[in-house]
Amino acid sequence: MPNTEAIVVDDERKPIKSSKENMGKLAFRSNSVMKGYYNEPELTAEILEDGIVYTNDFGYVDENGFVFVRGRADDVINTGGLKVAPEEVESAAIRIEGIKDCICIAEKNELYGNSLKLLVVMKEKGTMDAYEIRRQLSHSLEPYKTPKMRLQEPTTER
């Protein structure tokens, strides 16, 4: 939107330098942002501060000023201090020939806090193993966004 400043902030609402590798919560400042929720001062205080609307959307602003929304902050998986939007992993996986459906979830991990776990449904049984899926994902995702653990073979059942 014209005359709107997009700001990327950390969990304490402090602005951060954002990029595809360093995402945060999106906030916006403009004369056209809301003044607040009608008769809801507590709810307004949760998202509006000093004329800035703080969303729960997770994303980044690129070097050209384009805003990329990668999901809701409460849907993001924190793995070793790096934030991953499951939708990004799922989007890359569903483009792999032979994958019918998938979901990326968090798996508790002592070292990283959480690891990424990708569950897939294959179009045909036995067409690809977990190692091949991970190899193909490594071509389109940053290393920290590529699920590493081989927890189970893909299934064709839903």
CSV table of N, CA, C and O in Angstrom, one decimal, residues 28-147:
chain,number,residue,atom,x,y,z
A,28,PHE,N,3.0,-2.8,10.7
A,28,PHE,CA,2.8,-1.7,9.7
A,28,PHE,C,2.5,-0.4,10.3
A,28,PHE,O,1.7,-0.3,11.3
A,29,ARG,N,3.0,0.7,9.7
A,29,ARG,CA,2.8,2.0,10.2
A,29,ARG,C,2.2,2.8,9.0
A,29,ARG,O,2.9,2.8,7.9
A,30,SER,N,1.1,3.5,9.2
A,30,SER,CA,0.5,4.3,8.1
A,30,SER,C,-0.6,5.1,8.7
A,30,SER,O,-1.2,4.8,9.7
A,31,ASN,N,-1.0,6.2,8.0
A,31,ASN,CA,-2.1,7.0,8.4
A,31,ASN,C,-3.4,6.2,8.1
A,31,ASN,O,-4.5,6.6,8.6
A,32,SER,N,-3.3,5.1,7.4
A,32,SER,CA,-4.6,4.4,7.0
A,32,SER,C,-4.8,3.1,7.8
A,32,SER,O,-5.7,2.4,7.6
A,33,VAL,N,-3.9,2.9,8.8
A,33,VAL,CA,-4.1,1.7,9.7
A,33,VAL,C,-5.2,2.0,10.7
A,33,VAL,O,-5.5,3.1,10.9
A,34,MET,N,-5.7,0.9,11.2
A,34,MET,CA,-6.9,1.0,12.1
A,34,MET,C,-6.5,1.9,13.4
A,34,MET,O,-5.3,1.9,13.8
A,35,LYS,N,-7.5,2.5,13.9
A,35,LYS,CA,-7.3,3.2,15.2
A,35,LYS,C,-7.5,2.3,16.4
A,35,LYS,O,-7.2,2.7,17.5
A,36,GLY,N,-8.1,1.2,16.2
A,36,GLY,CA,-8.4,0.2,17.3
A,36,GLY,C,-9.7,-0.5,17.1
A,36,GLY,O,-10.4,-0.2,16.2
A,37,TYR,N,-9.9,-1.5,17.9
A,37,TYR,CA,-11.1,-2.3,17.9
A,37,TYR,C,-12.2,-1.5,18.7
A,37,TYR,O,-11.9,-0.9,19.8
A,38,TYR,N,-13.4,-1.4,18.2
A,38,TYR,CA,-14.5,-0.7,18.8
A,38,TYR,C,-14.8,-1.2,20.2
A,38,TYR,O,-15.1,-2.4,20.3
A,39,ASN,N,-14.7,-0.4,21.2
A,39,ASN,CA,-15.0,-0.7,22.6
A,39,ASN,C,-14.2,-1.9,23.1
A,39,ASN,O,-14.7,-2.7,24.0
A,40,GLU,N,-13.0,-2.1,22.6
A,40,GLU,CA,-12.1,-3.2,23.0
A,40,GLU,C,-10.7,-2.7,23.3
A,40,GLU,O,-9.8,-3.0,22.6
A,41,PRO,N,-10.5,-1.9,24.3
A,41,PRO,CA,-9.2,-1.3,24.6
A,41,PRO,C,-8.1,-2.4,24.9
A,41,PRO,O,-7.0,-2.2,24.5
A,42,GLU,N,-8.5,-3.5,25.6
A,42,GLU,CA,-7.4,-4.5,25.8
A,42,GLU,C,-7.0,-5.2,24.6
A,42,GLU,O,-5.8,-5.4,24.4
A,43,LEU,N,-7.9,-5.5,23.7
A,43,LEU,CA,-7.6,-6.1,22.4
A,43,LEU,C,-6.8,-5.2,21.6
A,43,LEU,O,-5.8,-5.6,20.9
A,44,THR,N,-7.2,-3.9,21.6
A,44,THR,CA,-6.5,-2.9,20.8
A,44,THR,C,-5.0,-2.8,21.3
A,44,THR,O,-4.1,-2.7,20.5
A,45,ALA,N,-4.8,-2.8,22.6
A,45,ALA,CA,-3.5,-2.7,23.2
A,45,ALA,C,-2.6,-3.8,22.8
A,45,ALA,O,-1.3,-3.7,22.7
A,46,GLU,N,-3.1,-5.0,22.5
A,46,GLU,CA,-2.4,-6.2,22.1
A,46,GLU,C,-1.7,-6.0,20.8
A,46,GLU,O,-0.6,-6.6,20.5
A,47,ILE,N,-2.4,-5.3,19.8
A,47,ILE,CA,-1.8,-5.2,18.5
A,47,ILE,C,-1.4,-3.8,18.0
A,47,ILE,O,-0.7,-3.7,17.0
A,48,LEU,N,-1.9,-2.8,18.7
A,48,LEU,CA,-1.6,-1.4,18.3
A,48,LEU,C,-0.8,-0.6,19.4
A,48,LEU,O,-1.2,-0.6,20.5
A,49,GLU,N,0.3,-0.1,18.9
A,49,GLU,CA,1.2,0.6,19.8
A,49,GLU,C,1.9,1.8,19.1
A,49,GLU,O,2.6,1.5,18.0
A,50,ASP,N,1.7,3.0,19.5
A,50,ASP,CA,2.4,4.2,18.9
A,50,ASP,C,2.1,4.2,17.4
A,50,ASP,O,3.0,4.5,16.6
A,51,GLY,N,0.9,3.9,17.0
A,51,GLY,CA,0.5,4.0,15.6
A,51,GLY,C,1.0,2.9,14.7
A,51,GLY,O,0.8,2.9,13.5
A,52,ILE,N,1.5,1.8,15.3
A,52,ILE,CA,2.0,0.7,14.6
A,52,ILE,C,1.1,-0.5,14.9
A,52,ILE,O,0.8,-0.8,16.0
A,53,VAL,N,0.6,-1.2,13.8
A,53,VAL,CA,-0.2,-2.4,14.0
A,53,VAL,C,0.8,-3.6,13.9
A,53,VAL,O,1.5,-3.8,12.9
A,54,TYR,N,0.8,-4.3,15.0
A,54,TYR,CA,1.7,-5.5,15.0
A,54,TYR,C,0.8,-6.7,14.7
A,54,TYR,O,-0.1,-7.0,15.4
A,55,THR,N,1.1,-7.4,13.6
A,55,THR,CA,0.4,-8.6,13.2
A,55,THR,C,1.0,-9.8,13.8
A,55,THR,O,2.1,-9.8,14.4
A,56,ASN,N,0.3,-10.9,13.7
A,56,ASN,CA,0.9,-12.2,14.1
A,56,ASN,C,1.4,-13.0,12.8
A,56,ASN,O,1.5,-14.2,12.9
A,57,ASP,N,1.5,-12.2,11.7
A,57,ASP,CA,2.0,-12.8,10.5
A,57,ASP,C,3.5,-12.8,10.5
A,57,ASP,O,4.2,-11.9,11.0
A,58,PHE,N,4.0,-13.9,10.0
A,58,PHE,CA,5.5,-14.2,10.0
A,58,PHE,C,6.0,-14.0,8.6
A,58,PHE,O,5.4,-14.5,7.6
A,59,GLY,N,7.1,-13.2,8.4
A,59,GLY,CA,7.6,-13.0,7.0
A,59,GLY,C,8.8,-12.1,7.0
A,59,GLY,O,9.5,-12.0,8.0
A,60,TYR,N,9.0,-11.5,5.9
A,60,TYR,CA,10.2,-10.6,5.7
A,60,TYR,C,9.9,-9.6,4.6
A,60,TYR,O,8.9,-9.7,3.9
A,61,VAL,N,10.8,-8.6,4.6
A,61,VAL,CA,10.7,-7.6,3.5
A,61,VAL,C,12.0,-7.7,2.8
A,61,VAL,O,13.1,-7.7,3.4
A,62,ASP,N,11.9,-7.9,1.4
A,62,ASP,CA,13.2,-8.1,0.7
A,62,ASP,C,13.9,-6.7,0.3
A,62,ASP,O,13.4,-5.7,0.7
A,63,GLU,N,15.0,-6.8,-0.3
A,63,GLU,CA,15.8,-5.6,-0.6
A,63,GLU,C,15.1,-4.6,-1.5
A,63,GLU,O,15.4,-3.4,-1.6
A,64,ASN,N,14.0,-5.0,-2.2
A,64,ASN,CA,13.2,-4.1,-3.1
A,64,ASN,C,12.0,-3.6,-2.3
A,64,ASN,O,11.2,-2.9,-2.9
A,65,GLY,N,11.8,-4.0,-1.1
A,65,GLY,CA,10.7,-3.5,-0.3
A,65,GLY,C,9.4,-4.3,-0.4
A,65,GLY,O,8.4,-3.9,0.1
A,66,PHE,N,9.5,-5.5,-1.1
A,66,PHE,CA,8.3,-6.3,-1.2
A,66,PHE,C,8.2,-7.1,0.1
A,66,PHE,O,9.1,-7.6,0.6
A,67,VAL,N,6.9,-7.2,0.5
A,67,VAL,CA,6.6,-8.0,1.8
A,67,VAL,C,6.2,-9.4,1.4
A,67,VAL,O,5.4,-9.6,0.5
A,68,PHE,N,6.8,-10.3,2.1
A,68,PHE,CA,6.5,-11.8,1.9
A,68,PHE,C,6.0,-12.3,3.2
A,68,PHE,O,6.6,-12.3,4.2
A,69,VAL,N,4.8,-12.8,3.2
A,69,VAL,CA,4.1,-13.4,4.3
A,69,VAL,C,4.3,-14.9,4.2
A,69,VAL,O,4.0,-15.5,3.2
A,70,ARG,N,4.9,-15.5,5.2
A,70,ARG,CA,5.3,-17.0,5.2
A,70,ARG,C,4.4,-17.8,6.1
A,70,ARG,O,4.6,-19.0,6.2
A,71,GLY,N,3.4,-17.2,6.8
A,71,GLY,CA,2.5,-17.9,7.7
A,71,GLY,C,2.3,-17.1,8.9
A,71,GLY,O,2.7,-16.0,9.1
A,72,ARG,N,1.6,-17.7,9.8
A,72,ARG,CA,1.3,-17.1,11.1
A,72,ARG,C,2.4,-17.4,12.0
A,72,ARG,O,2.9,-18.5,12.0
A,73,ALA,N,2.8,-16.5,12.9
A,73,ALA,CA,3.9,-16.7,13.8
A,73,ALA,C,3.7,-17.9,14.7
A,73,ALA,O,4.6,-18.6,15.1
A,74,ASP,N,2.4,-18.1,15.1
A,74,ASP,CA,2.1,-19.2,16.0
A,74,ASP,C,2.2,-20.6,15.2
A,74,ASP,O,2.1,-21.6,15.8
A,75,ASP,N,2.3,-20.5,13.9
A,75,ASP,CA,2.5,-21.8,13.1
A,75,ASP,C,3.9,-22.0,12.7
A,75,ASP,O,4.2,-23.0,12.1
A,76,VAL,N,4.8,-21.2,13.1
A,76,VAL,CA,6.2,-21.3,12.8
A,76,VAL,C,7.0,-22.3,13.7
A,76,VAL,O,6.7,-22.3,14.9
A,77,ILE,N,7.9,-23.0,13.1
A,77,ILE,CA,8.7,-24.0,13.9
A,77,ILE,C,10.0,-23.4,14.2
A,77,ILE,O,10.7,-23.0,13.2
A,78,ASN,N,10.4,-23.3,15.4
A,78,ASN,CA,11.7,-22.8,15.8
A,78,ASN,C,12.7,-24.0,16.0
A,78,ASN,O,12.5,-24.8,16.8
A,79,THR,N,13.7,-24.1,15.1
A,79,THR,CA,14.6,-25.2,15.1
A,79,THR,C,16.0,-24.6,15.3
A,79,THR,O,16.5,-23.9,14.4
A,80,GLY,N,16.6,-24.8,16.4
A,80,GLY,CA,18.0,-24.3,16.7
A,80,GLY,C,18.1,-22.7,16.6
A,80,GLY,O,19.1,-22.2,16.2
A,81,GLY,N,17.0,-22.0,16.9
A,81,GLY,CA,17.0,-20.6,16.9
A,81,GLY,C,16.6,-20.0,15.5
A,81,GLY,O,16.4,-18.8,15.4
A,82,LEU,N,16.4,-20.9,14.5
A,82,LEU,CA,16.0,-20.5,13.2
A,82,LEU,C,14.5,-20.8,13.0
A,82,LEU,O,14.0,-21.8,13.4
A,83,LYS,N,13.8,-19.9,12.4
A,83,LYS,CA,12.4,-20.0,12.2
A,83,LYS,C,12.0,-20.5,10.9
A,83,LYS,O,12.5,-20.0,9.9
A,84,VAL,N,11.2,-21.5,10.8
A,84,VAL,CA,10.8,-22.2,9.6
A,84,VAL,C,9.2,-22.2,9.5
A,84,VAL,O,8.6,-22.7,10.4
A,85,ALA,N,8.7,-21.7,8.4
A,85,ALA,CA,7.3,-21.8,8.1
A,85,ALA,C,7.0,-23.1,7.5
A,85,ALA,O,7.5,-23.5,6.4
A,86,PRO,N,6.2,-24.0,8.2
A,86,PRO,CA,5.9,-25.3,7.6
A,86,PRO,C,5.3,-25.2,6.2
A,86,PRO,O,5.6,-26.1,5.4
A,87,GLU,N,4.6,-24.2,5.9
A,87,GLU,CA,4.0,-24.1,4.5
A,87,GLU,C,5.1,-24.0,3.5
A,87,GLU,O,4.9,-24.5,2.4
A,88,GLU,N,6.2,-23.4,3.8
A,88,GLU,CA,7.3,-23.3,2.8
A,88,GLU,C,7.9,-24.7,2.5
A,88,GLU,O,8.2,-25.0,1.4
A,89,VAL,N,8.1,-25.5,3.5
A,89,VAL,CA,8.6,-26.9,3.4
A,89,VAL,C,7.6,-27.7,2.6
A,89,VAL,O,7.9,-28.4,1.6
A,90,GLU,N,6.3,-27.6,3.0
A,90,GLU,CA,5.2,-28.3,2.3
A,90,GLU,C,5.1,-27.9,0.8
A,90,GLU,O,4.9,-28.8,-0.1
A,91,SER,N,5.2,-26.7,0.5
A,91,SER,CA,5.1,-26.2,-0.8
A,91,SER,C,6.3,-26.8,-1.7
A,91,SER,O,6.0,-27.1,-2.8
A,92,ALA,N,7.5,-26.8,-1.1
A,92,ALA,CA,8.6,-27.4,-1.9
A,92,ALA,C,8.4,-28.9,-2.1
A,92,ALA,O,8.7,-29.4,-3.1
A,93,ALA,N,7.9,-29.6,-1.0
A,93,ALA,CA,7.7,-31.0,-1.1
A,93,ALA,C,6.6,-31.4,-2.1
A,93,ALA,O,6.8,-32.4,-2.9
A,94,ILE,N,5.6,-30.7,-2.2
A,94,ILE,CA,4.4,-31.0,-3.0
A,94,ILE,C,4.8,-30.9,-4.5
A,94,ILE,O,4.2,-31.5,-5.4
A,95,ARG,N,5.9,-30.1,-4.8
A,95,ARG,CA,6.3,-30.0,-6.2
A,95,ARG,C,7.2,-31.2,-6.6
A,95,ARG,O,7.5,-31.3,-7.8
A,96,ILE,N,7.5,-32.0,-5.7
A,96,ILE,CA,8.3,-33.2,-6.1
A,96,ILE,C,7.4,-34.2,-6.8
A,96,ILE,O,6.4,-34.6,-6.2
A,97,GLU,N,7.8,-34.7,-7.9
A,97,GLU,CA,7.1,-35.6,-8.7
A,97,GLU,C,6.9,-36.9,-7.9
A,97,GLU,O,7.8,-37.4,-7.3
A,98,GLY,N,5.6,-37.3,-7.7
A,98,GLY,CA,5.3,-38.6,-7.0
A,98,GLY,C,4.7,-38.3,-5.6
A,98,GLY,O,4.2,-39.2,-5.0
A,99,ILE,N,4.8,-37.1,-5.1
A,99,ILE,CA,4.2,-36.8,-3.8
A,99,ILE,C,2.8,-36.3,-4.0
A,99,ILE,O,2.6,-35.3,-4.8
A,100,LYS,N,1.9,-36.9,-3.4
A,100,LYS,CA,0.5,-36.6,-3.5
A,100,LYS,C,0.1,-35.6,-2.5
A,100,LYS,O,-0.7,-34.6,-2.8
A,101,ASP,N,0.6,-35.7,-1.2
A,101,ASP,CA,0.2,-34.8,-0.2
A,101,ASP,C,1.3,-34.8,0.9
A,101,ASP,O,2.1,-35.8,1.0
A,102,CYS,N,1.3,-33.8,1.8
A,102,CYS,CA,2.3,-33.8,2.8
A,102,CYS,C,2.0,-32.8,3.9
A,102,CYS,O,1.1,-32.0,3.7
A,103,ILE,N,2.7,-33.0,5.0
A,103,ILE,CA,2.5,-32.0,6.1
A,103,ILE,C,3.8,-32.0,6.9
A,103,ILE,O,4.5,-33.0,7.1
A,104,CYS,N,4.3,-30.8,7.3
A,104,CYS,CA,5.5,-30.6,8.0
A,104,CYS,C,5.1,-30.2,9.4
A,104,CYS,O,4.3,-29.3,9.7
A,105,ILE,N,5.7,-30.9,10.4
A,105,ILE,CA,5.4,-30.7,11.8
A,105,ILE,C,6.7,-30.6,12.6
A,105,ILE,O,7.7,-31.0,12.1
A,106,ALA,N,6.5,-30.1,13.9
A,106,ALA,CA,7.7,-30.1,14.8
A,106,ALA,C,7.8,-31.4,15.5
A,106,ALA,O,6.8,-32.0,15.9
A,107,GLU,N,9.1,-31.8,15.7
A,107,GLU,CA,9.4,-33.0,16.4
A,107,GLU,C,10.4,-32.6,17.5
A,107,GLU,O,11.4,-31.9,17.2
A,108,LYS,N,10.1,-32.9,18.8
A,108,LYS,CA,11.0,-32.4,19.9
A,108,LYS,C,12.4,-33.0,19.6
A,108,LYS,O,12.6,-34.1,19.2
A,109,ASN,N,13.4,-32.1,19.9
A,109,ASN,CA,14.8,-32.5,19.7
A,109,ASN,C,15.6,-31.9,20.8
A,109,ASN,O,15.5,-30.7,21.1
A,110,GLU,N,16.4,-32.7,21.5
A,110,GLU,CA,17.2,-32.2,22.6
A,110,GLU,C,18.2,-31.2,22.2
A,110,GLU,O,18.4,-30.2,23.0
A,111,LEU,N,18.8,-31.3,21.1
A,111,LEU,CA,19.8,-30.3,20.7
A,111,LEU,C,19.3,-29.0,20.1
A,111,LEU,O,19.7,-28.0,20.4
A,112,TYR,N,18.2,-29.1,19.3
A,112,TYR,CA,17.7,-28.0,18.6
A,112,TYR,C,16.4,-27.4,19.2
A,112,TYR,O,15.9,-26.4,18.7
A,113,GLY,N,15.8,-28.1,20.1
A,113,GLY,CA,14.5,-27.7,20.6
A,113,GLY,C,13.4,-28.4,19.8
A,113,GLY,O,12.6,-29.1,20.4
A,114,ASN,N,13.5,-28.2,18.5
A,114,ASN,CA,12.6,-28.9,17.6
A,114,ASN,C,13.3,-29.2,16.3
A,114,ASN,O,14.2,-28.5,15.9
A,115,SER,N,12.9,-30.3,15.7
A,115,SER,CA,13.4,-30.6,14.4
A,115,SER,C,12.2,-30.7,13.5
A,115,SER,O,11.0,-30.8,13.9
A,116,LEU,N,12.4,-30.6,12.2
A,116,LEU,CA,11.3,-30.7,11.2
A,116,LEU,C,11.1,-32.1,10.9
A,116,LEU,O,12.0,-32.9,10.6
A,117,LYS,N,9.8,-32.5,10.8
A,117,LYS,CA,9.4,-33.8,10.5
A,117,LYS,C,8.4,-33.7,9.3
A,117,LYS,O,7.4,-32.9,9.4
A,118,LEU,N,8.7,-34.3,8.2
A,118,LEU,CA,7.8,-34.2,7.0
A,118,LEU,C,7.1,-35.6,6.8
A,118,LEU,O,7.8,-36.6,6.7
A,119,LEU,N,5.8,-35.6,6.8
A,119,LEU,CA,5.0,-36.8,6.6
A,119,LEU,C,4.5,-36.6,5.2
A,119,LEU,O,3.9,-35.6,4.8
A,120,VAL,N,4.7,-37.6,4.3
A,120,VAL,CA,4.2,-37.6,2.9
A,120,VAL,C,3.3,-38.7,2.6
A,120,VAL,O,3.4,-39.8,3.1
A,121,VAL,N,2.5,-38.5,1.6
A,121,VAL,CA,1.6,-39.5,1.0
A,121,VAL,C,2.1,-39.5,-0.5
A,121,VAL,O,2.0,-38.5,-1.2
A,122,MET,N,2.5,-40.7,-0.9
A,122,MET,CA,3.0,-40.8,-2.3
A,122,MET,C,1.8,-41.2,-3.2
A,122,MET,O,0.9,-41.8,-2.8
A,123,LYS,N,2.0,-40.8,-4.5
A,123,LYS,CA,1.0,-41.2,-5.5
A,123,LYS,C,1.0,-42.7,-5.7
A,123,LYS,O,-0.1,-43.3,-5.9
A,124,GLU,N,2.2,-43.3,-5.7
A,124,GLU,CA,2.3,-44.7,-6.0
A,124,GLU,C,3.3,-45.3,-5.0
A,124,GLU,O,4.3,-44.7,-4.7
A,125,LYS,N,3.0,-46.5,-4.5
A,125,LYS,CA,3.8,-47.1,-3.5
A,125,LYS,C,5.2,-47.5,-4.0
A,125,LYS,O,5.3,-47.9,-5.2
A,126,GLY,N,6.2,-47.2,-3.2
A,126,GLY,CA,7.6,-47.6,-3.6
A,126,GLY,C,8.3,-46.8,-4.6
A,126,GLY,O,9.3,-47.2,-5.2
A,127,THR,N,7.7,-45.6,-4.9
A,127,THR,CA,8.3,-44.8,-6.0
A,127,THR,C,9.5,-44.0,-5.5
A,127,THR,O,10.3,-43.5,-6.3
A,128,MET,N,9.6,-43.7,-4.2
A,128,MET,CA,10.7,-42.9,-3.7
A,128,MET,C,10.9,-43.1,-2.2
A,128,MET,O,9.9,-43.3,-1.5
A,129,ASP,N,12.1,-43.1,-1.7
A,129,ASP,CA,12.3,-43.3,-0.3
A,129,ASP,C,12.6,-41.9,0.4
A,129,ASP,O,12.7,-40.9,-0.3
A,130,ALA,N,12.7,-41.9,1.7
A,130,ALA,CA,12.8,-40.7,2.4
A,130,ALA,C,14.1,-40.0,2.1
A,130,ALA,O,14.2,-38.8,2.1
A,131,TYR,N,15.2,-40.7,1.8
A,131,TYR,CA,16.5,-40.1,1.5
A,131,TYR,C,16.3,-39.3,0.2
A,131,TYR,O,16.9,-38.2,0.0
A,132,GLU,N,15.6,-39.9,-0.8
A,132,GLU,CA,15.5,-39.2,-2.1
A,132,GLU,C,14.6,-37.9,-1.9
A,132,GLU,O,14.9,-36.9,-2.5
A,133,ILE,N,13.6,-38.0,-1.1
A,133,ILE,CA,12.8,-36.8,-0.9
A,133,ILE,C,13.6,-35.7,-0.2
A,133,ILE,O,13.6,-34.6,-0.7
A,134,ARG,N,14.4,-36.1,0.8
A,134,ARG,CA,15.3,-35.1,1.4
A,134,ARG,C,16.3,-34.5,0.5
A,134,ARG,O,16.6,-33.3,0.4
A,135,ARG,N,16.9,-35.4,-0.4
A,135,ARG,CA,17.8,-34.9,-1.4
A,135,ARG,C,17.2,-33.9,-2.3
A,135,ARG,O,17.8,-32.8,-2.6
A,136,GLN,N,16.0,-34.2,-2.8
A,136,GLN,CA,15.3,-33.2,-3.7
A,136,GLN,C,14.9,-31.9,-3.0
A,136,GLN,O,15.0,-30.9,-3.6
A,137,LEU,N,14.5,-32.0,-1.7
A,137,LEU,CA,14.2,-30.8,-1.0
A,137,LEU,C,15.4,-29.9,-0.8
A,137,LEU,O,15.3,-28.7,-0.8
A,138,SER,N,16.6,-30.6,-0.7
A,138,SER,CA,17.8,-29.8,-0.4
A,138,SER,C,18.2,-28.9,-1.6
A,138,SER,O,18.9,-27.9,-1.5
A,139,HIS,N,17.6,-29.2,-2.8
A,139,HIS,CA,17.8,-28.3,-4.0
A,139,HIS,C,17.0,-27.1,-4.0
A,139,HIS,O,17.3,-26.1,-4.7
A,140,SER,N,15.9,-27.0,-3.2
A,140,SER,CA,15.0,-25.9,-3.2
A,140,SER,C,14.8,-25.2,-1.8
A,140,SER,O,14.2,-24.1,-1.8
A,141,LEU,N,15.4,-25.8,-0.8
A,141,LEU,CA,15.3,-25.2,0.5
A,141,LEU,C,16.7,-25.0,1.1
A,141,LEU,O,17.6,-25.7,0.9
A,142,GLU,N,16.8,-24.0,2.0
A,142,GLU,CA,18.0,-23.8,2.8
A,142,GLU,C,18.2,-25.0,3.6
A,142,GLU,O,17.3,-25.7,4.0
A,143,PRO,N,19.5,-25.3,4.0
A,143,PRO,CA,19.7,-26.5,4.8
A,143,PRO,C,18.9,-26.6,6.1
A,143,PRO,O,18.5,-27.7,6.4
A,144,TYR,N,18.8,-25.5,6.8
A,144,TYR,CA,18.0,-25.6,8.0
A,144,TYR,C,16.5,-25.8,7.9
A,144,TYR,O,15.8,-26.2,8.8
A,145,LYS,N,16.0,-25.7,6.6
A,145,LYS,CA,14.6,-25.9,6.3
A,145,LYS,C,14.3,-27.3,5.8
A,145,LYS,O,13.2,-27.7,5.5
A,146,THR,N,15.4,-28.1,5.6
A,146,THR,CA,15.3,-29.4,5.0
A,146,THR,C,15.2,-30.4,6.2
A,146,THR,O,16.1,-30.5,6.9
A,147,PRO,N,14.0,-31.1,6.3
A,147,PRO,CA,13.9,-32.1,7.3
A,147,PRO,C,15.1,-33.1,7.2
A,147,PRO,O,15.4,-33.6,6.2
